[in-house]
Amino acid sequence: ESKVSDPVKNIRFIMPGYENTYHTNPFYSTFTERLRGIKAIRFMNWCIRSWSIYDTSVSSWTERITPSYYTQTASTGVAIEYMIQLCNEVDADAWINIPHKANDDYITQLAKLWRDNLEAGRKIYLEYSNEVWNGTYAQEIYCREQGLLQNLDSDGVTARDKFYTKRSLEIFKIFVTE
């Protein structure tokens, strides 16, 4: 019985037959079997779920979703650990999207987590945000504003493209050096 003064807590919805394994293997076996043989998994919707113009994408490592978070369907994405685990389980490379506001510490921690946990020989394909050219998304506005603030060009579109290129190269460099 749930009471206002003492509500039910720690509720789990677990597929029958997975009660003893959901902590160590959160994936439904049919899901993983269907992915076997795929060369790379694009995690765009798992990395940066919210496409709202009012998007408040994560910028620091402490804001990211962790495996212990109460849901893996939040607007800030799915735990990176689950992405890595899925790649390892189905022997696939990863294509990940970097949140457009992610700071250098976030990128560094992300690179280390993938480096230390992805099976040897697996590749990581990096994409800084997604559809930064699309003016209906927050990442386009952000990159255009950053390009103009950094005086990369006086034209907003060109400033956006230059910032996108500059930030992409910075992110790639962090991943290569970590």
Coordinates of N, CA and C in Angstrom, one line a residue:
E1 N 0.8 -1.2 0.0 CA 0.0 0.0 0.0 C 0.9 1.2 0.0
S2 N 0.6 2.2 -0.9 CA 1.3 3.4 -1.0 C 0.6 4.5 -0.2
K3 N 1.3 5.3 0.5 CA 0.7 6.4 1.3 C 1.4 7.7 0.9
V4 N 0.8 8.8 0.9 CA 1.4 10.1 0.6 C 2.6 10.3 1.6
S5 N 2.5 9.9 2.8 CA 3.6 10.1 3.8 C 4.7 9.1 3.6
D6 N 4.4 8.0 2.9 CA 5.4 6.9 2.7 C 5.1 6.2 1.4
P7 N 5.4 6.9 0.2 CA 5.1 6.4 -1.1 C 6.0 5.2 -1.5
V8 N 5.4 4.4 -2.4 CA 6.2 3.3 -2.9 C 7.4 3.8 -3.7
K9 N 8.6 3.2 -3.5 CA 9.8 3.7 -4.1 C 10.5 2.5 -4.8
N10 N 11.5 2.9 -5.6 CA 12.4 1.9 -6.2 C 11.6 0.9 -7.0
I11 N 10.7 1.4 -7.9 CA 9.9 0.5 -8.7 C 10.7 0.1 -10.0
R12 N 10.6 -1.1 -10.4 CA 11.3 -1.7 -11.5 C 10.3 -2.4 -12.4
F13 N 10.3 -2.2 -13.7 CA 9.5 -3.0 -14.6 C 10.5 -3.9 -15.4
I14 N 10.4 -5.2 -15.1 CA 11.4 -6.1 -15.6 C 10.7 -7.2 -16.5
M15 N 11.2 -7.4 -17.7 CA 10.6 -8.4 -18.5 C 10.8 -9.8 -17.8
P16 N 9.7 -10.6 -17.8 CA 9.8 -11.9 -17.2 C 10.9 -12.7 -17.8
G17 N 11.7 -13.3 -17.0 CA 12.8 -14.1 -17.4 C 14.1 -13.3 -17.2
Y18 N 14.1 -12.0 -17.0 CA 15.3 -11.2 -16.9 C 15.5 -10.7 -15.4
E19 N 14.7 -11.2 -14.5 CA 14.9 -10.8 -13.1 C 16.3 -10.9 -12.5
N20 N 17.0 -11.9 -12.9 CA 18.3 -12.2 -12.4 C 19.5 -11.6 -13.2
T21 N 19.1 -11.1 -14.4 CA 20.2 -10.6 -15.3 C 20.1 -9.1 -15.6
Y22 N 19.0 -8.4 -15.3 CA 18.9 -7.1 -15.8 C 20.0 -6.1 -15.2
H23 N 20.5 -6.4 -14.1 CA 21.6 -5.5 -13.6 C 22.9 -5.6 -14.4
T24 N 23.2 -6.8 -14.9 CA 24.5 -6.9 -15.6 C 24.2 -6.9 -17.1
N25 N 23.0 -7.2 -17.6 CA 22.7 -7.2 -19.0 C 21.3 -6.6 -19.2
P26 N 21.3 -5.3 -19.5 CA 20.0 -4.6 -19.6 C 19.2 -4.8 -20.9
F27 N 19.8 -5.6 -21.8 CA 19.3 -5.7 -23.2 C 18.4 -6.9 -23.4
Y28 N 17.3 -6.8 -24.0 CA 16.4 -7.8 -24.4 C 17.1 -8.7 -25.5
S29 N 17.1 -10.0 -25.3 CA 17.9 -10.8 -26.2 C 17.5 -10.7 -27.7
T30 N 16.2 -10.5 -28.0 CA 15.8 -10.3 -29.4 C 16.4 -9.1 -30.0
F31 N 16.5 -8.0 -29.2 CA 17.1 -6.8 -29.6 C 18.6 -7.0 -30.0
T32 N 19.4 -7.6 -29.1 CA 20.8 -7.8 -29.4 C 21.0 -8.8 -30.6
E33 N 20.1 -9.8 -30.7 CA 20.3 -10.8 -31.8 C 20.0 -10.1 -33.1
R34 N 19.1 -9.2 -33.2 CA 18.8 -8.4 -34.4 C 19.9 -7.5 -34.8
L35 N 20.7 -7.1 -33.9 CA 21.8 -6.2 -34.1 C 23.1 -6.9 -34.6
R36 N 23.2 -8.2 -34.3 CA 24.4 -8.9 -34.6 C 24.7 -8.9 -36.1
G37 N 25.9 -8.6 -36.5 CA 26.2 -8.5 -37.9 C 26.3 -7.1 -38.4
I38 N 25.7 -6.2 -37.7 CA 25.7 -4.7 -38.0 C 27.2 -4.2 -37.7
K39 N 27.7 -3.5 -38.7 CA 29.1 -3.1 -38.5 C 29.3 -1.9 -37.5
A40 N 28.3 -1.0 -37.5 CA 28.4 0.2 -36.6 C 27.0 0.6 -36.2
I41 N 26.8 1.0 -34.9 CA 25.6 1.5 -34.4 C 25.6 3.0 -34.2
R42 N 24.7 3.7 -34.8 CA 24.6 5.1 -34.7 C 23.8 5.4 -33.4
F43 N 24.4 6.0 -32.4 CA 23.7 6.3 -31.2 C 23.1 7.7 -31.1
M44 N 22.9 8.4 -32.2 CA 22.4 9.8 -32.2 C 21.3 9.9 -31.2
N45 N 20.2 9.2 -31.3 CA 19.1 9.3 -30.4 C 19.4 8.9 -29.0
W46 N 20.4 8.1 -28.8 CA 20.8 7.8 -27.4 C 21.7 8.9 -26.8
C47 N 22.4 9.6 -27.7 CA 23.4 10.6 -27.2 C 22.7 11.9 -26.9
I48 N 21.9 12.4 -27.9 CA 21.3 13.7 -27.8 C 19.9 13.7 -28.2
R49 N 19.0 13.3 -27.2 CA 17.6 13.0 -27.5 C 16.8 14.2 -27.8
S50 N 17.0 15.3 -27.1 CA 16.1 16.4 -27.2 C 16.5 17.3 -28.4
W51 N 15.5 17.6 -29.3 CA 15.7 18.4 -30.5 C 15.0 19.7 -30.4
S52 N 14.5 20.0 -29.2 CA 13.7 21.2 -29.0 C 14.5 22.5 -29.2
I53 N 13.9 23.5 -29.7 CA 14.6 24.8 -29.8 C 15.0 25.3 -28.4
Y54 N 14.3 24.8 -27.4 CA 14.6 25.2 -26.0 C 15.6 24.2 -25.3
D55 N 16.2 23.5 -26.1 CA 17.1 22.4 -25.7 C 18.1 22.9 -24.6
T56 N 18.3 22.2 -23.6 CA 19.3 22.5 -22.6 C 20.3 21.4 -22.5
S57 N 20.9 21.1 -23.6 CA 21.9 20.0 -23.7 C 22.9 20.0 -22.6
V58 N 23.4 18.9 -22.2 CA 24.4 18.8 -21.2 C 25.7 19.5 -21.7
S59 N 26.3 20.2 -20.7 CA 27.6 20.8 -21.1 C 28.7 20.2 -20.2
S60 N 28.4 19.7 -19.0 CA 29.5 19.2 -18.2 C 29.2 17.7 -17.9
W61 N 30.3 17.0 -17.5 CA 30.3 15.6 -17.3 C 29.3 15.2 -16.2
T62 N 29.2 16.0 -15.2 CA 28.3 15.7 -14.1 C 26.8 15.8 -14.4
E63 N 26.5 16.4 -15.6 CA 25.1 16.5 -16.0 C 24.6 15.3 -16.8
R64 N 25.5 14.4 -17.2 CA 25.1 13.3 -18.1 C 24.3 12.2 -17.3
I65 N 23.6 11.4 -18.1 CA 22.8 10.3 -17.5 C 23.8 9.2 -17.2
T66 N 23.6 8.6 -16.0 CA 24.5 7.5 -15.6 C 23.6 6.2 -15.6
P67 N 24.2 5.0 -15.5 CA 23.4 3.8 -15.5 C 22.4 3.7 -14.3
S68 N 22.8 4.4 -13.2 CA 21.9 4.4 -12.0 C 20.8 5.4 -12.1
Y69 N 20.7 6.2 -13.1 CA 19.7 7.2 -13.2 C 18.3 6.5 -13.3
Y70 N 17.3 7.1 -12.8 CA 16.0 6.4 -12.7 C 15.4 6.0 -14.0
T71 N 15.8 6.7 -15.1 CA 15.2 6.4 -16.4 C 16.3 6.5 -17.5
Q72 N 16.2 5.8 -18.5 CA 17.2 5.9 -19.6 C 16.4 6.5 -20.8
T73 N 15.3 7.2 -20.6 CA 14.6 7.9 -21.6 C 14.5 9.4 -21.4
A74 N 15.4 9.9 -20.7 CA 15.4 11.4 -20.4 C 15.9 12.1 -21.7
S75 N 15.6 13.4 -21.7 CA 16.0 14.2 -22.9 C 17.5 14.4 -23.1
T76 N 18.2 14.1 -22.0 CA 19.7 14.2 -22.1 C 20.4 12.9 -22.5
G77 N 19.6 11.9 -22.9 CA 20.2 10.7 -23.5 C 20.2 9.5 -22.6
V78 N 20.9 8.5 -23.1 CA 21.1 7.2 -22.4 C 22.5 7.1 -21.9
A79 N 22.7 6.4 -20.8 CA 24.0 6.2 -20.2 C 25.0 5.7 -21.2
I80 N 26.2 6.3 -21.3 CA 27.2 6.0 -22.3 C 27.7 4.5 -22.0
E81 N 27.7 4.2 -20.8 CA 28.1 2.8 -20.4 C 27.2 1.8 -21.1
Y82 N 25.9 2.0 -21.3 CA 25.1 1.1 -22.0 C 25.4 1.1 -23.5
M83 N 25.8 2.2 -24.1 CA 26.2 2.2 -25.5 C 27.4 1.3 -25.7
I84 N 28.4 1.5 -24.8 CA 29.6 0.7 -24.9 C 29.3 -0.8 -24.7
Q85 N 28.5 -1.1 -23.7 CA 28.1 -2.5 -23.4 C 27.4 -3.1 -24.7
L86 N 26.5 -2.4 -25.3 CA 25.9 -2.9 -26.5 C 26.8 -3.2 -27.6
C87 N 27.7 -2.2 -27.9 CA 28.7 -2.4 -28.9 C 29.6 -3.7 -28.6
N88 N 30.0 -3.8 -27.4 CA 30.8 -5.0 -27.0 C 30.0 -6.3 -27.2
E89 N 28.8 -6.2 -26.8 CA 27.9 -7.5 -26.9 C 27.7 -7.9 -28.3
V90 N 27.4 -7.0 -29.2 CA 27.1 -7.4 -30.6 C 28.2 -7.2 -31.5
D91 N 29.4 -6.9 -31.0 CA 30.6 -6.8 -31.8 C 30.5 -5.7 -32.9
A92 N 30.1 -4.5 -32.5 CA 29.8 -3.4 -33.5 C 30.7 -2.2 -33.1
D93 N 31.0 -1.4 -34.1 CA 31.7 -0.1 -33.9 C 30.6 0.9 -33.4
A94 N 31.0 2.0 -32.9 CA 30.1 3.0 -32.4 C 30.2 4.3 -33.2
W95 N 29.0 4.9 -33.5 CA 28.9 6.3 -34.1 C 28.2 7.1 -33.0
I96 N 29.0 8.0 -32.4 CA 28.4 8.8 -31.3 C 28.3 10.3 -31.7
N97 N 27.3 10.9 -31.2 CA 27.1 12.4 -31.3 C 27.5 13.1 -30.1
I98 N 28.2 14.1 -30.2 CA 28.7 14.9 -29.1 C 27.7 16.1 -28.8
P99 N 27.1 16.2 -27.6 CA 26.2 17.3 -27.4 C 26.9 18.7 -27.7
H100 N 26.1 19.6 -28.3 CA 26.7 20.8 -28.9 C 27.3 21.7 -27.8
K101 N 26.9 21.6 -26.6 CA 27.4 22.5 -25.5 C 28.5 21.8 -24.6
A102 N 28.8 20.6 -25.0 CA 29.8 19.8 -24.2 C 31.1 20.5 -24.1
N103 N 31.6 20.7 -22.8 CA 32.9 21.4 -22.6 C 34.0 20.4 -22.7
D104 N 35.2 20.9 -22.7 CA 36.4 20.0 -22.9 C 36.5 18.9 -21.9
D105 N 36.2 19.2 -20.6 CA 36.2 18.1 -19.6 C 35.2 17.0 -19.9
Y106 N 34.1 17.4 -20.4 CA 33.1 16.4 -20.8 C 33.7 15.5 -21.9
I107 N 34.3 16.1 -22.9 CA 34.9 15.4 -24.0 C 36.0 14.5 -23.6
T108 N 36.8 15.0 -22.7 CA 37.9 14.2 -22.2 C 37.4 13.0 -21.4
Q109 N 36.5 13.2 -20.5 CA 35.9 12.1 -19.7 C 35.2 11.1 -20.6
L110 N 34.5 11.6 -21.7 CA 33.9 10.7 -22.6 C 34.9 9.9 -23.4
A111 N 35.9 10.5 -23.8 CA 37.0 9.8 -24.6 C 37.6 8.7 -23.7
K112 N 37.9 9.0 -22.4 CA 38.5 8.0 -21.5 C 37.5 6.9 -21.3
L113 N 36.3 7.2 -21.1 CA 35.3 6.1 -20.8 C 35.2 5.1 -22.0
W114 N 35.2 5.6 -23.2 CA 35.1 4.8 -24.4 C 36.5 4.0 -24.5
R115 N 37.6 4.7 -24.4 CA 38.9 4.1 -24.5 C 39.1 2.9 -23.5
D116 N 38.6 3.1 -22.3 CA 38.9 2.1 -21.3 C 37.9 1.0 -21.3
N117 N 36.8 1.1 -22.0 CA 35.7 0.1 -21.9 C 35.3 -0.5 -23.2
L118 N 35.6 0.1 -24.3 CA 35.2 -0.5 -25.6 C 36.2 -1.6 -26.0
E119 N 35.7 -2.7 -26.5 CA 36.6 -3.8 -26.8 C 37.7 -3.3 -27.8
A120 N 38.9 -3.9 -27.6 CA 40.0 -3.5 -28.5 C 39.7 -3.8 -29.9
G121 N 40.1 -3.0 -30.8 CA 39.9 -3.2 -32.2 C 38.6 -2.5 -32.8
R122 N 37.7 -2.1 -31.8 CA 36.5 -1.4 -32.2 C 36.8 0.1 -32.6
K123 N 36.0 0.6 -33.5 CA 36.2 2.0 -33.9 C 35.1 2.9 -33.3
I124 N 35.4 4.1 -33.1 CA 34.4 5.1 -32.7 C 34.3 6.2 -33.8
Y125 N 33.2 6.4 -34.3 CA 33.0 7.5 -35.3 C 32.3 8.6 -34.5
L126 N 33.0 9.8 -34.6 CA 32.5 11.0 -33.9 C 31.8 12.0 -34.8
E127 N 30.7 12.5 -34.3 CA 30.0 13.6 -35.0 C 29.6 14.6 -33.9
Y128 N 30.1 15.8 -34.2 CA 29.8 16.9 -33.3 C 28.3 17.3 -33.5
S129 N 27.5 17.1 -32.5 CA 26.0 17.4 -32.6 C 25.4 16.7 -33.8
N130 N 24.4 17.3 -34.4 CA 23.8 16.8 -35.6 C 23.0 17.9 -36.2
E131 N 23.0 17.9 -37.5 CA 22.2 18.9 -38.3 C 22.4 20.3 -37.8
V132 N 23.7 20.7 -37.6 CA 24.0 22.1 -37.2 C 23.6 23.1 -38.2
W133 N 23.4 22.7 -39.5 CA 23.0 23.6 -40.5 C 21.5 23.9 -40.4
N134 N 20.7 23.2 -39.7 CA 19.3 23.3 -39.6 C 18.9 24.3 -38.6
G135 N 18.4 25.5 -39.1 CA 18.1 26.6 -38.2 C 16.9 26.4 -37.3
T136 N 16.2 25.3 -37.3 CA 15.1 25.1 -36.4 C 15.6 24.4 -35.1
Y137 N 16.9 24.0 -35.0 CA 17.4 23.4 -33.9 C 18.4 24.3 -33.1
A138 N 18.4 24.0 -31.8 CA 19.2 24.8 -30.8 C 20.7 24.8 -31.2
Q139 N 21.1 23.6 -31.7 CA 22.6 23.5 -32.0 C 23.0 24.5 -33.1
E140 N 22.1 24.8 -34.0 CA 22.4 25.7 -35.1 C 22.6 27.1 -34.5
I141 N 21.6 27.5 -33.7 CA 21.7 28.8 -33.1 C 22.9 28.9 -32.2
Y142 N 23.2 27.9 -31.4 CA 24.4 27.9 -30.6 C 25.7 28.1 -31.4
C143 N 25.9 27.3 -32.4 CA 27.1 27.3 -33.2 C 27.2 28.7 -34.0
R144 N 26.1 29.2 -34.4 CA 26.1 30.5 -35.1 C 26.5 31.6 -34.1
E145 N 25.9 31.6 -32.9 CA 26.3 32.6 -31.9 C 27.7 32.5 -31.5
Q146 N 28.2 31.2 -31.3 CA 29.6 31.0 -30.9 C 30.6 31.5 -32.0
G147 N 30.2 31.2 -33.3 CA 31.1 31.7 -34.4 C 31.1 33.2 -34.5
L148 N 30.0 33.9 -34.2 CA 30.0 35.3 -34.3 C 30.7 35.9 -33.1
L149 N 30.5 35.3 -31.9 CA 31.2 35.8 -30.7 C 32.7 35.6 -30.8
Q150 N 33.2 34.6 -31.5 CA 34.6 34.4 -31.6 C 35.2 35.1 -32.9
N151 N 34.3 35.9 -33.5 CA 34.7 36.7 -34.7 C 35.3 35.8 -35.8
L152 N 34.7 34.6 -36.0 CA 35.2 33.7 -37.0 C 34.7 34.2 -38.4
D153 N 33.7 35.0 -38.4 CA 33.2 35.7 -39.7 C 32.1 36.6 -39.3
S154 N 31.8 37.6 -40.1 CA 30.7 38.5 -39.8 C 29.4 38.0 -40.3
D155 N 29.4 37.0 -41.3 CA 28.2 36.4 -41.7 C 27.9 35.2 -40.8
G156 N 26.6 35.2 -40.3 CA 26.2 34.2 -39.4 C 26.4 32.8 -39.8
V157 N 26.0 32.5 -41.1 CA 26.1 31.1 -41.6 C 27.6 30.7 -41.7
T158 N 28.4 31.6 -42.2 CA 29.8 31.2 -42.4 C 30.5 31.1 -41.0
A159 N 30.1 32.0 -40.1 CA 30.6 32.0 -38.7 C 30.2 30.6 -38.0
R160 N 29.0 30.2 -38.3 CA 28.5 28.9 -37.7 C 29.3 27.8 -38.3
D161 N 29.5 27.8 -39.6 CA 30.2 26.7 -40.2 C 31.7 26.6 -39.8
K162 N 32.3 27.8 -39.6 CA 33.7 27.9 -39.1 C 33.8 27.4 -37.7
F163 N 32.8 27.8 -36.8 CA 32.8 27.3 -35.5 C 32.6 25.8 -35.4
Y164 N 31.7 25.3 -36.2 CA 31.4 23.8 -36.2 C 32.7 23.1 -36.6
T165 N 33.4 23.6 -37.6 CA 34.7 23.0 -38.0 C 35.7 23.0 -36.9
K166 N 35.9 24.2 -36.3 CA 36.8 24.4 -35.3 C 36.6 23.5 -34.1
R167 N 35.3 23.5 -33.6 CA 35.0 22.7 -32.5 C 35.1 21.2 -32.8
S168 N 34.7 20.8 -34.0 CA 34.9 19.4 -34.4 C 36.3 19.0 -34.3
L169 N 37.2 19.8 -34.8 CA 38.7 19.5 -34.8 C 39.2 19.4 -33.3
E170 N 38.7 20.3 -32.5 CA 39.1 20.3 -31.0 C 38.6 18.9 -30.4
I171 N 37.4 18.5 -30.7 CA 36.9 17.3 -30.1 C 37.7 16.1 -30.7
F172 N 38.0 16.1 -32.0 CA 38.8 15.0 -32.5 C 40.1 14.9 -31.9
K173 N 40.8 16.0 -31.7 CA 42.1 16.1 -31.0 C 42.0 15.5 -29.6
I174 N 41.0 15.8 -28.9 CA 40.9 15.3 -27.5 C 40.8 13.8 -27.6
F175 N 39.9 13.3 -28.5 CA 39.8 11.8 -28.5 C 41.1 11.1 -29.0
V176 N 41.8 11.7 -29.8 CA 43.1 11.1 -30.3 C 44.1 11.1 -29.2
T177 N 44.1 12.1 -28.4 CA 45.2 12.2 -27.3 C 44.8 11.5 -26.0
E178 N 43.6 11.2 -25.9 CA 43.2 10.5 -24.6 C 43.3 9.0 -24.8

